[in-house]
């Protein structure tokens, strides 16, 4: 899996940051926020494809965004966004497909038709998975969180030929990894719920994902992520 050399991460831009003069100079840029799992999907894909020298990462502060980001770059005012050929594109699942299809580097979807079909099913389910977990966080007890992670456990057993959803690390793993990275410690801390208990395939998947250098380079401080989620849901972060 291509990962390139270790890069120095850029500082986070806020309202005091000037509009970068080179945004529309024809080179490719990826706007992210270090705490955002949707942006992390595209960042991981960029690293897996070995595009660190081809796609520049620019980080913005989601809680205090530069005004120029909405006015001059991406009217939706969210991340991720990709500036490619002086055009701006968004939406994380669309962007990971776009990078995989349009840029050089190893393919992140298998050739096998059955696995391709299952990849589409899993990518389509990812929004429902996230929604079920977020709903459970707001609810008393664990709500639908058990069935959501059972779905992943069962999906990991569909093809018994590797630790990942489609044998080798793919866009499907990319789509889920940033969210599991956040949900696992959060649910354990807030709900006292261990997502890996009784789910050996999910536990093995998490272990193997954490060995992928392209993913590891995008991981954020777990305490910061936990605090950010607690703030989002109005929970005490003390």
mmCIF file of N, CA and C in Angstrom, residues 47-186:
data_model
loop_
_atom_site.group_PDB
_atom_site.id
_atom_site.type_symbol
_atom_site.label_atom_id
_atom_site.label_comp_id
_atom_site.label_asym_id
_atom_site.label_seq_id
_atom_site.Cartn_x
_atom_site.Cartn_y
_atom_site.Cartn_z
ATOM 1 N N UNK A 47 -3.375 9.307 0.563
ATOM 2 C CA UNK A 47 -2.139 8.666 1.016
ATOM 3 C C UNK A 47 -1.978 7.264 0.439
ATOM 4 N N UNK A 48 -3.086 6.511 0.395
ATOM 5 C CA UNK A 48 -3.035 5.154 -0.159
ATOM 6 C C UNK A 48 -2.606 5.154 -1.618
ATOM 7 N N UNK A 49 -3.014 6.183 -2.332
ATOM 8 C CA UNK A 49 -2.654 6.291 -3.750
ATOM 9 C C UNK A 49 -1.229 6.814 -3.939
ATOM 10 N N UNK A 50 -0.585 7.219 -2.855
ATOM 11 C CA UNK A 50 0.775 7.748 -2.955
ATOM 12 C C UNK A 50 0.828 9.130 -3.574
ATOM 13 N N UNK A 51 -0.187 9.946 -3.273
ATOM 14 C CA UNK A 51 -0.322 11.252 -3.931
ATOM 15 C C UNK A 51 0.092 12.419 -3.035
ATOM 16 N N UNK A 52 0.918 12.146 -2.029
ATOM 17 C CA UNK A 52 1.309 13.208 -1.110
ATOM 18 C C UNK A 52 2.012 14.361 -1.818
ATOM 19 N N UNK A 53 2.756 14.048 -2.879
ATOM 20 C CA UNK A 53 3.459 15.105 -3.612
ATOM 21 C C UNK A 53 2.588 15.730 -4.701
ATOM 22 N N UNK A 54 1.425 15.136 -4.965
ATOM 23 C CA UNK A 54 0.552 15.618 -6.038
ATOM 24 C C UNK A 54 -0.655 16.397 -5.510
ATOM 25 N N UNK A 55 -1.050 16.107 -4.267
ATOM 26 C CA UNK A 55 -2.223 16.756 -3.683
ATOM 27 C C UNK A 55 -1.826 17.376 -2.351
ATOM 28 N N UNK A 56 -1.870 18.692 -2.290
ATOM 29 C CA UNK A 56 -1.496 19.423 -1.084
ATOM 30 C C UNK A 56 -2.669 19.469 -0.109
ATOM 31 N N UNK A 57 -2.410 19.133 1.141
ATOM 32 C CA UNK A 57 -3.426 19.207 2.187
ATOM 33 C C UNK A 57 -3.447 20.606 2.791
ATOM 34 N N UNK A 58 -4.654 21.159 2.929
ATOM 35 C CA UNK A 58 -4.851 22.448 3.597
ATOM 36 C C UNK A 58 -5.885 22.233 4.696
ATOM 37 N N UNK A 59 -5.527 22.575 5.922
ATOM 38 C CA UNK A 59 -6.416 22.346 7.067
ATOM 39 C C UNK A 59 -7.099 23.640 7.483
ATOM 40 N N UNK A 60 -8.393 23.552 7.764
ATOM 41 C CA UNK A 60 -9.149 24.701 8.253
ATOM 42 C C UNK A 60 -9.771 24.362 9.602
ATOM 43 N N UNK A 61 -10.056 25.392 10.376
ATOM 44 C CA UNK A 61 -10.677 25.246 11.679
ATOM 45 C C UNK A 61 -12.196 25.215 11.501
ATOM 46 N N UNK A 62 -12.813 24.068 11.733
ATOM 47 C CA UNK A 62 -14.256 23.940 11.509
ATOM 48 C C UNK A 62 -15.068 24.801 12.463
ATOM 49 N N UNK A 63 -14.536 25.061 13.632
ATOM 50 C CA UNK A 63 -15.265 25.878 14.611
ATOM 51 C C UNK A 63 -15.070 27.366 14.383
ATOM 52 N N UNK A 64 -14.116 27.714 13.550
ATOM 53 C CA UNK A 64 -13.782 29.124 13.327
ATOM 54 C C UNK A 64 -13.184 29.268 11.926
ATOM 55 N N UNK A 65 -14.032 29.101 10.922
ATOM 56 C CA UNK A 65 -13.553 28.999 9.543
ATOM 57 C C UNK A 65 -13.217 30.366 8.949
ATOM 58 N N UNK A 66 -12.210 30.402 8.104
ATOM 59 C CA UNK A 66 -11.924 31.651 7.391
ATOM 60 C C UNK A 66 -13.105 32.018 6.495
ATOM 61 N N UNK A 67 -13.484 33.269 6.470
ATOM 62 C CA UNK A 67 -14.614 33.704 5.644
ATOM 63 C C UNK A 67 -14.358 33.427 4.175
ATOM 64 N N UNK A 68 -13.092 33.506 3.765
ATOM 65 C CA UNK A 68 -12.768 33.326 2.351
ATOM 66 C C UNK A 68 -13.009 31.891 1.870
ATOM 67 N N UNK A 69 -13.066 30.932 2.809
ATOM 68 C CA UNK A 69 -13.273 29.551 2.381
ATOM 69 C C UNK A 69 -14.643 29.398 1.721
ATOM 70 N N UNK A 70 -15.678 29.945 2.344
ATOM 71 C CA UNK A 70 -17.019 29.892 1.770
ATOM 72 C C UNK A 70 -17.145 30.820 0.573
ATOM 73 N N UNK A 71 -16.556 31.998 0.665
ATOM 74 C CA UNK A 71 -16.734 33.016 -0.370
ATOM 75 C C UNK A 71 -15.955 32.710 -1.652
ATOM 76 N N UNK A 72 -14.760 32.145 -1.507
ATOM 77 C CA UNK A 72 -13.874 32.001 -2.663
ATOM 78 C C UNK A 72 -13.547 30.565 -3.056
ATOM 79 N N UNK A 73 -13.796 29.604 -2.139
ATOM 80 C CA UNK A 73 -13.401 28.226 -2.436
ATOM 81 C C UNK A 73 -14.620 27.313 -2.569
ATOM 82 N N UNK A 74 -15.342 27.104 -1.474
ATOM 83 C CA UNK A 74 -16.419 26.111 -1.469
ATOM 84 C C UNK A 74 -17.654 26.689 -0.789
ATOM 85 N N UNK A 75 -18.642 27.099 -1.564
ATOM 86 C CA UNK A 75 -19.838 27.741 -0.995
ATOM 87 C C UNK A 75 -20.556 26.895 0.049
ATOM 88 N N UNK A 76 -20.433 25.580 -0.020
ATOM 89 C CA UNK A 76 -21.062 24.718 0.983
ATOM 90 C C UNK A 76 -20.420 24.907 2.357
ATOM 91 N N UNK A 77 -19.224 25.453 2.375
ATOM 92 C CA UNK A 77 -18.521 25.821 3.614
ATOM 93 C C UNK A 77 -18.297 24.632 4.546
ATOM 94 N N UNK A 78 -18.003 23.469 3.955
ATOM 95 C CA UNK A 78 -17.688 22.302 4.771
ATOM 96 C C UNK A 78 -16.489 21.588 4.166
ATOM 97 N N UNK A 79 -15.974 20.624 4.898
ATOM 98 C CA UNK A 79 -14.885 19.806 4.382
ATOM 99 C C UNK A 79 -15.366 18.356 4.355
ATOM 100 N N UNK A 80 -14.766 17.581 3.448
ATOM 101 C CA UNK A 80 -13.647 17.902 2.569
ATOM 102 C C UNK A 80 -14.094 18.620 1.301
ATOM 103 N N UNK A 81 -13.125 19.266 0.675
ATOM 104 C CA UNK A 81 -13.313 19.749 -0.691
ATOM 105 C C UNK A 81 -11.994 19.566 -1.417
ATOM 106 N N UNK A 82 -12.098 19.342 -2.710
ATOM 107 C CA UNK A 82 -10.918 19.101 -3.539
ATOM 108 C C UNK A 82 -10.887 20.112 -4.667
ATOM 109 N N UNK A 83 -9.775 20.808 -4.794
ATOM 110 C CA UNK A 83 -9.556 21.709 -5.919
ATOM 111 C C UNK A 83 -8.711 20.965 -6.939
ATOM 112 N N UNK A 84 -9.317 20.622 -8.077
ATOM 113 C CA UNK A 84 -8.605 19.874 -9.117
ATOM 114 C C UNK A 84 -8.924 20.493 -10.467
ATOM 115 N N UNK A 85 -7.881 20.796 -11.214
ATOM 116 C CA UNK A 85 -8.043 21.492 -12.492
ATOM 117 C C UNK A 85 -8.840 22.780 -12.312
ATOM 118 N N UNK A 86 -8.591 23.448 -11.182
ATOM 119 C CA UNK A 86 -9.236 24.731 -10.842
ATOM 120 C C UNK A 86 -10.747 24.621 -10.666
ATOM 121 N N UNK A 87 -11.244 23.397 -10.466
ATOM 122 C CA UNK A 87 -12.647 23.183 -10.122
ATOM 123 C C UNK A 87 -12.726 22.599 -8.715
ATOM 124 N N UNK A 88 -13.789 22.924 -8.008
ATOM 125 C CA UNK A 88 -13.934 22.475 -6.624
ATOM 126 C C UNK A 88 -15.024 21.412 -6.532
ATOM 127 N N UNK A 89 -14.674 20.299 -5.916
ATOM 128 C CA UNK A 89 -15.615 19.196 -5.730
ATOM 129 C C UNK A 89 -15.704 18.870 -4.240
ATOM 130 N N UNK A 90 -16.849 18.294 -3.847
ATOM 131 C CA UNK A 90 -17.051 17.943 -2.441
ATOM 132 C C UNK A 90 -17.725 16.604 -2.264
ATOM 133 N N UNK A 91 -18.077 16.301 -1.015
ATOM 134 C CA UNK A 91 -18.736 15.070 -0.563
ATOM 135 C C UNK A 91 -17.725 13.913 -0.511
ATOM 136 N N UNK A 92 -17.517 13.410 0.694
ATOM 137 C CA UNK A 92 -16.404 12.484 0.928
ATOM 138 C C UNK A 92 -16.475 11.192 0.118
ATOM 139 N N UNK A 93 -17.644 10.559 0.045
ATOM 140 C CA UNK A 93 -17.721 9.305 -0.704
ATOM 141 C C UNK A 93 -17.497 9.535 -2.196
ATOM 142 N N UNK A 94 -17.990 10.654 -2.707
ATOM 143 C CA UNK A 94 -17.732 10.992 -4.110
ATOM 144 C C UNK A 94 -16.255 11.243 -4.338
ATOM 145 N N UNK A 95 -15.610 11.893 -3.375
ATOM 146 C CA UNK A 95 -14.201 12.257 -3.553
ATOM 147 C C UNK A 95 -13.267 11.055 -3.459
ATOM 148 N N UNK A 96 -13.571 10.084 -2.586
ATOM 149 C CA UNK A 96 -12.670 8.930 -2.525
ATOM 150 C C UNK A 96 -12.764 8.123 -3.819
ATOM 151 N N UNK A 97 -13.947 8.059 -4.401
ATOM 152 C CA UNK A 97 -14.090 7.401 -5.706
ATOM 153 C C UNK A 97 -13.337 8.186 -6.786
ATOM 154 N N UNK A 98 -13.474 9.496 -6.713
ATOM 155 C CA UNK A 98 -12.839 10.361 -7.717
ATOM 156 C C UNK A 98 -11.321 10.196 -7.696
ATOM 157 N N UNK A 99 -10.747 10.219 -6.506
ATOM 158 C CA UNK A 99 -9.291 10.042 -6.412
ATOM 159 C C UNK A 99 -8.871 8.675 -6.924
ATOM 160 N N UNK A 100 -9.667 7.660 -6.602
ATOM 161 C CA UNK A 100 -9.304 6.309 -7.025
ATOM 162 C C UNK A 100 -9.384 6.148 -8.534
ATOM 163 N N UNK A 101 -10.374 6.806 -9.137
ATOM 164 C CA UNK A 101 -10.583 6.647 -10.585
ATOM 165 C C UNK A 101 -9.709 7.566 -11.428
ATOM 166 N N UNK A 102 -9.462 8.776 -10.963
ATOM 167 C CA UNK A 102 -8.840 9.804 -11.797
ATOM 168 C C UNK A 102 -7.328 9.952 -11.586
ATOM 169 N N UNK A 103 -6.809 9.418 -10.502
ATOM 170 C CA UNK A 103 -5.403 9.628 -10.191
ATOM 171 C C UNK A 103 -4.628 8.318 -10.252
ATOM 172 N N UNK A 104 -3.341 8.451 -10.441
ATOM 173 C CA UNK A 104 -2.454 7.294 -10.480
ATOM 174 C C UNK A 104 -2.374 6.654 -9.101
ATOM 175 N N UNK A 105 -1.797 5.448 -9.065
ATOM 176 C CA UNK A 105 -1.656 4.745 -7.803
ATOM 177 C C UNK A 105 -2.469 3.468 -7.793
ATOM 178 N N UNK A 106 -2.263 2.635 -6.788
ATOM 179 C CA UNK A 106 -2.968 1.349 -6.726
ATOM 180 C C UNK A 106 -4.478 1.533 -6.623
ATOM 181 N N UNK A 107 -5.214 0.665 -7.318
ATOM 182 C CA UNK A 107 -6.669 0.718 -7.251
ATOM 183 C C UNK A 107 -7.134 0.309 -5.858
ATOM 184 N N UNK A 108 -8.145 1.007 -5.374
ATOM 185 C CA UNK A 108 -8.675 0.720 -4.041
ATOM 186 C C UNK A 108 -10.035 0.037 -4.086
ATOM 187 N N UNK A 109 -10.373 -0.515 -5.238
ATOM 188 C CA UNK A 109 -11.539 -1.375 -5.367
ATOM 189 C C UNK A 109 -11.119 -2.640 -6.114
ATOM 190 N N UNK A 110 -11.634 -3.801 -5.728
ATOM 191 C CA UNK A 110 -11.219 -5.058 -6.371
ATOM 192 C C UNK A 110 -11.818 -5.218 -7.760
ATOM 193 N N UNK A 111 -11.208 -6.072 -8.551
ATOM 194 C CA UNK A 111 -11.726 -6.383 -9.881
ATOM 195 C C UNK A 111 -12.878 -7.385 -9.818
ATOM 196 N N UNK A 112 -12.882 -8.242 -8.818
ATOM 197 C CA UNK A 112 -13.888 -9.284 -8.700
ATOM 198 C C UNK A 112 -15.294 -8.687 -8.659
ATOM 199 N N UNK A 113 -16.200 -9.095 -9.559
ATOM 200 C CA UNK A 113 -17.544 -8.505 -9.632
ATOM 201 C C UNK A 113 -18.339 -8.645 -8.337
ATOM 202 N N UNK A 114 -18.238 -9.785 -7.675
ATOM 203 C CA UNK A 114 -18.987 -9.994 -6.434
ATOM 204 C C UNK A 114 -18.509 -9.034 -5.348
ATOM 205 N N UNK A 115 -17.212 -8.824 -5.301
ATOM 206 C CA UNK A 115 -16.668 -7.907 -4.302
ATOM 207 C C UNK A 115 -16.994 -6.459 -4.649
ATOM 208 N N UNK A 116 -17.009 -6.155 -5.922
ATOM 209 C CA UNK A 116 -17.410 -4.803 -6.349
ATOM 210 C C UNK A 116 -18.860 -4.524 -5.943
ATOM 211 N N UNK A 117 -19.710 -5.499 -6.157
ATOM 212 C CA UNK A 117 -21.123 -5.333 -5.804
ATOM 213 C C UNK A 117 -21.278 -5.146 -4.297
ATOM 214 N N UNK A 118 -20.532 -5.928 -3.520
ATOM 215 C CA UNK A 118 -20.607 -5.811 -2.065
ATOM 216 C C UNK A 118 -20.011 -4.475 -1.608
ATOM 217 N N UNK A 119 -18.991 -4.011 -2.305
ATOM 218 C CA UNK A 119 -18.417 -2.700 -1.979
ATOM 219 C C UNK A 119 -19.469 -1.611 -2.113
ATOM 220 N N UNK A 120 -20.257 -1.669 -3.166
ATOM 221 C CA UNK A 120 -21.304 -0.668 -3.367
ATOM 222 C C UNK A 120 -22.336 -0.730 -2.242
ATOM 223 N N UNK A 121 -22.683 -1.936 -1.831
ATOM 224 C CA UNK A 121 -23.647 -2.110 -0.742
ATOM 225 C C UNK A 121 -23.110 -1.493 0.558
ATOM 226 N N UNK A 122 -21.838 -1.757 0.840
ATOM 227 C CA UNK A 122 -21.249 -1.266 2.081
ATOM 228 C C UNK A 122 -21.045 0.244 2.060
ATOM 229 N N UNK A 123 -20.650 0.773 0.934
ATOM 230 C CA UNK A 123 -20.497 2.227 0.831
ATOM 231 C C UNK A 123 -21.848 2.921 0.985
ATOM 232 N N UNK A 124 -22.880 2.332 0.409
ATOM 233 C CA UNK A 124 -24.219 2.906 0.534
ATOM 234 C C UNK A 124 -24.720 2.840 1.969
ATOM 235 N N UNK A 125 -24.332 1.792 2.692
ATOM 236 C CA UNK A 125 -24.793 1.621 4.071
ATOM 237 C C UNK A 125 -24.071 2.547 5.050
ATOM 238 N N UNK A 126 -22.941 3.093 4.680
ATOM 239 C CA UNK A 126 -22.113 3.840 5.641
ATOM 240 C C UNK A 126 -22.867 5.002 6.285
ATOM 241 N N UNK A 127 -23.694 5.702 5.525
ATOM 242 C CA UNK A 127 -24.468 6.806 6.110
ATOM 243 C C UNK A 127 -25.476 6.283 7.135
ATOM 244 N N UNK A 128 -26.102 5.158 6.836
ATOM 245 C CA UNK A 128 -27.047 4.560 7.775
ATOM 246 C C UNK A 128 -26.338 4.101 9.042
ATOM 247 N N UNK A 129 -25.148 3.547 8.871
ATOM 248 C CA UNK A 129 -24.347 3.122 10.021
ATOM 249 C C UNK A 129 -24.039 4.306 10.934
ATOM 250 N N UNK A 130 -23.536 5.378 10.332
ATOM 251 C CA UNK A 130 -23.203 6.559 11.136
ATOM 252 C C UNK A 130 -24.439 7.133 11.806
ATOM 253 N N UNK A 131 -25.553 7.168 11.065
ATOM 254 C CA UNK A 131 -26.781 7.701 11.622
ATOM 255 C C UNK A 131 -27.281 6.888 12.805
ATOM 256 N N UNK A 132 -27.164 5.559 12.700
ATOM 257 C CA UNK A 132 -27.616 4.688 13.791
ATOM 258 C C UNK A 132 -26.782 4.912 15.047
ATOM 259 N N UNK A 133 -25.472 5.069 14.858
ATOM 260 C CA UNK A 133 -24.610 5.277 16.019
ATOM 261 C C UNK A 133 -24.871 6.643 16.644
ATOM 262 N N UNK A 134 -24.982 7.671 15.816
ATOM 263 C CA UNK A 134 -25.250 9.007 16.354
ATOM 264 C C UNK A 134 -26.591 9.048 17.087
ATOM 265 N N UNK A 135 -27.597 8.370 16.547
ATOM 266 C CA UNK A 135 -28.901 8.319 17.213
ATOM 267 C C UNK A 135 -28.799 7.612 18.559
ATOM 268 N N UNK A 136 -28.000 6.562 18.608
ATOM 269 C CA UNK A 136 -27.829 5.818 19.847
ATOM 270 C C UNK A 136 -27.109 6.644 20.901
ATOM 271 N N UNK A 137 -26.198 7.495 20.453
ATOM 272 C CA UNK A 137 -25.482 8.356 21.393
ATOM 273 C C UNK A 137 -26.461 9.294 22.087
ATOM 274 N N UNK A 138 -27.437 9.777 21.335
ATOM 275 C CA UNK A 138 -28.415 10.727 21.885
ATOM 276 C C UNK A 138 -29.469 10.036 22.751
ATOM 277 N N UNK A 139 -29.651 8.732 22.533
ATOM 278 C CA UNK A 139 -30.723 8.005 23.217
ATOM 279 C C UNK A 139 -30.264 7.461 24.569
ATOM 280 N N UNK A 140 -31.245 7.071 25.383
ATOM 281 C CA UNK A 140 -30.927 6.340 26.605
ATOM 282 C C UNK A 140 -30.503 4.927 26.212
ATOM 283 N N UNK A 141 -29.595 4.356 26.965
ATOM 284 C CA UNK A 141 -29.126 3.016 26.627
ATOM 285 C C UNK A 141 -28.255 3.044 25.382
ATOM 286 N N UNK A 142 -28.239 1.918 24.666
ATOM 287 C CA UNK A 142 -27.387 1.843 23.473
ATOM 288 C C UNK A 142 -28.185 1.887 22.175
ATOM 289 N N UNK A 143 -29.509 1.855 22.250
ATOM 290 C CA UNK A 143 -30.312 2.002 21.043
ATOM 291 C C UNK A 143 -29.939 1.024 19.955
ATOM 292 N N UNK A 144 -29.691 1.569 18.745
ATOM 293 C CA UNK A 144 -29.414 0.731 17.576
ATOM 294 C C UNK A 144 -27.936 0.428 17.386
ATOM 295 N N UNK A 145 -27.109 0.859 18.337
ATOM 296 C CA UNK A 145 -25.673 0.737 18.107
ATOM 297 C C UNK A 145 -25.245 -0.723 17.960
ATOM 298 N N UNK A 146 -25.879 -1.620 18.710
ATOM 299 C CA UNK A 146 -25.510 -3.026 18.623
ATOM 300 C C UNK A 146 -25.734 -3.595 17.242
ATOM 301 N N UNK A 147 -26.899 -3.329 16.669
ATOM 302 C CA UNK A 147 -27.196 -3.862 15.335
ATOM 303 C C UNK A 147 -26.299 -3.246 14.276
ATOM 304 N N UNK A 148 -25.907 -1.982 14.459
ATOM 305 C CA UNK A 148 -25.018 -1.325 13.491
ATOM 306 C C UNK A 148 -23.659 -2.012 13.458
ATOM 307 N N UNK A 149 -23.118 -2.317 14.626
ATOM 308 C CA UNK A 149 -21.812 -2.982 14.654
ATOM 309 C C UNK A 149 -21.914 -4.467 14.333
ATOM 310 N N UNK A 150 -23.073 -5.066 14.592
ATOM 311 C CA UNK A 150 -23.289 -6.444 14.148
ATOM 312 C C UNK A 150 -23.249 -6.519 12.621
ATOM 313 N N UNK A 151 -23.785 -5.491 11.975
ATOM 314 C CA UNK A 151 -23.754 -5.440 10.513
ATOM 315 C C UNK A 151 -22.308 -5.483 10.024
ATOM 316 N N UNK A 152 -21.440 -4.701 10.659
ATOM 317 C CA UNK A 152 -20.027 -4.700 10.261
ATOM 318 C C UNK A 152 -19.385 -6.057 10.520
ATOM 319 N N UNK A 153 -19.693 -6.631 11.668
ATOM 320 C CA UNK A 153 -19.132 -7.955 11.988
ATOM 321 C C UNK A 153 -19.530 -8.974 10.930
ATOM 322 N N UNK A 154 -20.784 -8.987 10.554
ATOM 323 C CA UNK A 154 -21.259 -9.923 9.529
ATOM 324 C C UNK A 154 -20.644 -9.620 8.177
ATOM 325 N N UNK A 155 -20.514 -8.335 7.857
ATOM 326 C CA UNK A 155 -19.931 -7.948 6.568
ATOM 327 C C UNK A 155 -18.475 -8.400 6.472
ATOM 328 N N UNK A 156 -17.771 -8.349 7.582
ATOM 329 C CA UNK A 156 -16.362 -8.768 7.584
ATOM 330 C C UNK A 156 -16.216 -10.273 7.387
ATOM 331 N N UNK A 157 -17.295 -11.014 7.548
ATOM 332 C CA UNK A 157 -17.265 -12.451 7.319
ATOM 333 C C UNK A 157 -17.772 -12.868 5.960
ATOM 334 N N UNK A 158 -18.158 -11.918 5.140
ATOM 335 C CA UNK A 158 -18.711 -12.221 3.811
ATOM 336 C C UNK A 158 -17.696 -12.957 2.942
ATOM 337 N N UNK A 159 -16.476 -12.436 2.899
ATOM 338 C CA UNK A 159 -15.394 -13.073 2.148
ATOM 339 C C UNK A 159 -14.315 -13.471 3.153
ATOM 340 N N UNK A 160 -14.217 -14.745 3.402
ATOM 341 C CA UNK A 160 -13.313 -15.219 4.452
ATOM 342 C C UNK A 160 -11.907 -15.383 3.902
ATOM 343 N N UNK A 161 -11.345 -14.269 3.396
ATOM 344 C CA UNK A 161 -10.020 -14.353 2.779
ATOM 345 C C UNK A 161 -9.106 -13.198 3.195
ATOM 346 N N UNK A 162 -9.405 -12.583 4.318
ATOM 347 C CA UNK A 162 -8.545 -11.495 4.781
ATOM 348 C C UNK A 162 -9.208 -10.725 5.894
ATOM 349 N N UNK A 163 -8.458 -9.864 6.558
ATOM 350 C CA UNK A 163 -9.015 -9.139 7.704
ATOM 351 C C UNK A 163 -9.894 -7.956 7.322
ATOM 352 N N UNK A 164 -9.853 -7.552 6.046
ATOM 353 C CA UNK A 164 -10.601 -6.376 5.623
ATOM 354 C C UNK A 164 -11.924 -6.786 4.973
ATOM 355 N N UNK A 165 -12.748 -5.804 4.668
ATOM 356 C CA UNK A 165 -14.069 -6.114 4.120
ATOM 357 C C UNK A 165 -13.980 -6.853 2.788
ATOM 358 N N UNK A 166 -12.997 -6.492 1.959
ATOM 359 C CA UNK A 166 -12.887 -7.080 0.621
ATOM 360 C C UNK A 166 -11.530 -7.744 0.427
ATOM 361 N N UNK A 167 -11.038 -8.406 1.450
ATOM 362 C CA UNK A 167 -9.749 -9.100 1.502
ATOM 363 C C UNK A 167 -8.604 -8.115 1.722
ATOM 364 N N UNK A 168 -8.384 -7.204 0.770
ATOM 365 C CA UNK A 168 -7.331 -6.210 0.937
ATOM 366 C C UNK A 168 -7.952 -4.852 1.283
ATOM 367 N N UNK A 169 -7.139 -3.971 1.835
ATOM 368 C CA UNK A 169 -7.593 -2.643 2.235
ATOM 369 C C UNK A 169 -8.168 -1.914 1.030
ATOM 370 N N UNK A 170 -9.379 -1.364 1.187
ATOM 371 C CA UNK A 170 -10.090 -0.795 0.051
ATOM 372 C C UNK A 170 -10.830 0.470 0.457
ATOM 373 N N UNK A 171 -11.559 1.044 -0.491
ATOM 374 C CA UNK A 171 -12.368 2.225 -0.200
ATOM 375 C C UNK A 171 -13.409 1.947 0.876
ATOM 376 N N UNK A 172 -13.837 0.719 1.005
ATOM 377 C CA UNK A 172 -14.806 0.384 2.043
ATOM 378 C C UNK A 172 -14.188 0.584 3.432
ATOM 379 N N UNK A 173 -12.974 0.086 3.610
ATOM 380 C CA UNK A 173 -12.275 0.290 4.881
ATOM 381 C C UNK A 173 -12.031 1.773 5.124
ATOM 382 N N UNK A 174 -11.689 2.483 4.064
ATOM 383 C CA UNK A 174 -11.471 3.933 4.154
ATOM 384 C C UNK A 174 -12.737 4.636 4.640
ATOM 385 N N UNK A 175 -13.881 4.193 4.145
ATOM 386 C CA UNK A 175 -15.147 4.849 4.481
ATOM 387 C C UNK A 175 -15.515 4.675 5.953
ATOM 388 N N UNK A 176 -15.178 3.526 6.526
ATOM 389 C CA UNK A 176 -15.599 3.237 7.892
ATOM 390 C C UNK A 176 -14.546 3.560 8.951
ATOM 391 N N UNK A 177 -13.279 3.453 8.614
ATOM 392 C CA UNK A 177 -12.217 3.565 9.623
ATOM 393 C C UNK A 177 -12.260 4.861 10.436
ATOM 394 N N UNK A 178 -12.428 6.054 9.815
ATOM 395 C CA UNK A 178 -12.430 7.279 10.615
ATOM 396 C C UNK A 178 -13.553 7.342 11.640
ATOM 397 N N UNK A 179 -14.682 6.734 11.324
ATOM 398 C CA UNK A 179 -15.827 6.775 12.237
ATOM 399 C C UNK A 179 -15.651 5.767 13.369
ATOM 400 N N UNK A 180 -15.184 4.565 13.041
ATOM 401 C CA UNK A 180 -14.911 3.589 14.091
ATOM 402 C C UNK A 180 -13.823 4.111 15.018
ATOM 403 N N UNK A 181 -12.849 4.810 14.455
ATOM 404 C CA UNK A 181 -11.782 5.416 15.253
ATOM 405 C C UNK A 181 -12.348 6.312 16.348
ATOM 406 N N UNK A 182 -13.437 7.004 16.053
ATOM 407 C CA UNK A 182 -14.068 7.909 17.010
ATOM 408 C C UNK A 182 -15.111 7.206 17.883
ATOM 409 N N UNK A 183 -15.911 6.336 17.248
ATOM 410 C CA UNK A 183 -16.990 5.686 17.981
ATOM 411 C C UNK A 183 -16.477 4.747 19.061
ATOM 412 N N UNK A 184 -15.397 4.029 18.776
ATOM 413 C CA UNK A 184 -14.919 3.036 19.741
ATOM 414 C C UNK A 184 -14.593 3.658 21.101
ATOM 415 N N UNK A 185 -13.717 4.672 21.179
ATOM 416 C CA UNK A 185 -13.426 5.244 22.501
ATOM 417 C C UNK A 185 -14.598 6.024 23.090
ATOM 418 N N UNK A 186 -15.382 6.666 22.223
ATOM 419 C CA UNK A 186 -16.512 7.460 22.720
ATOM 420 C C UNK A 186 -17.565 6.582 23.371
#
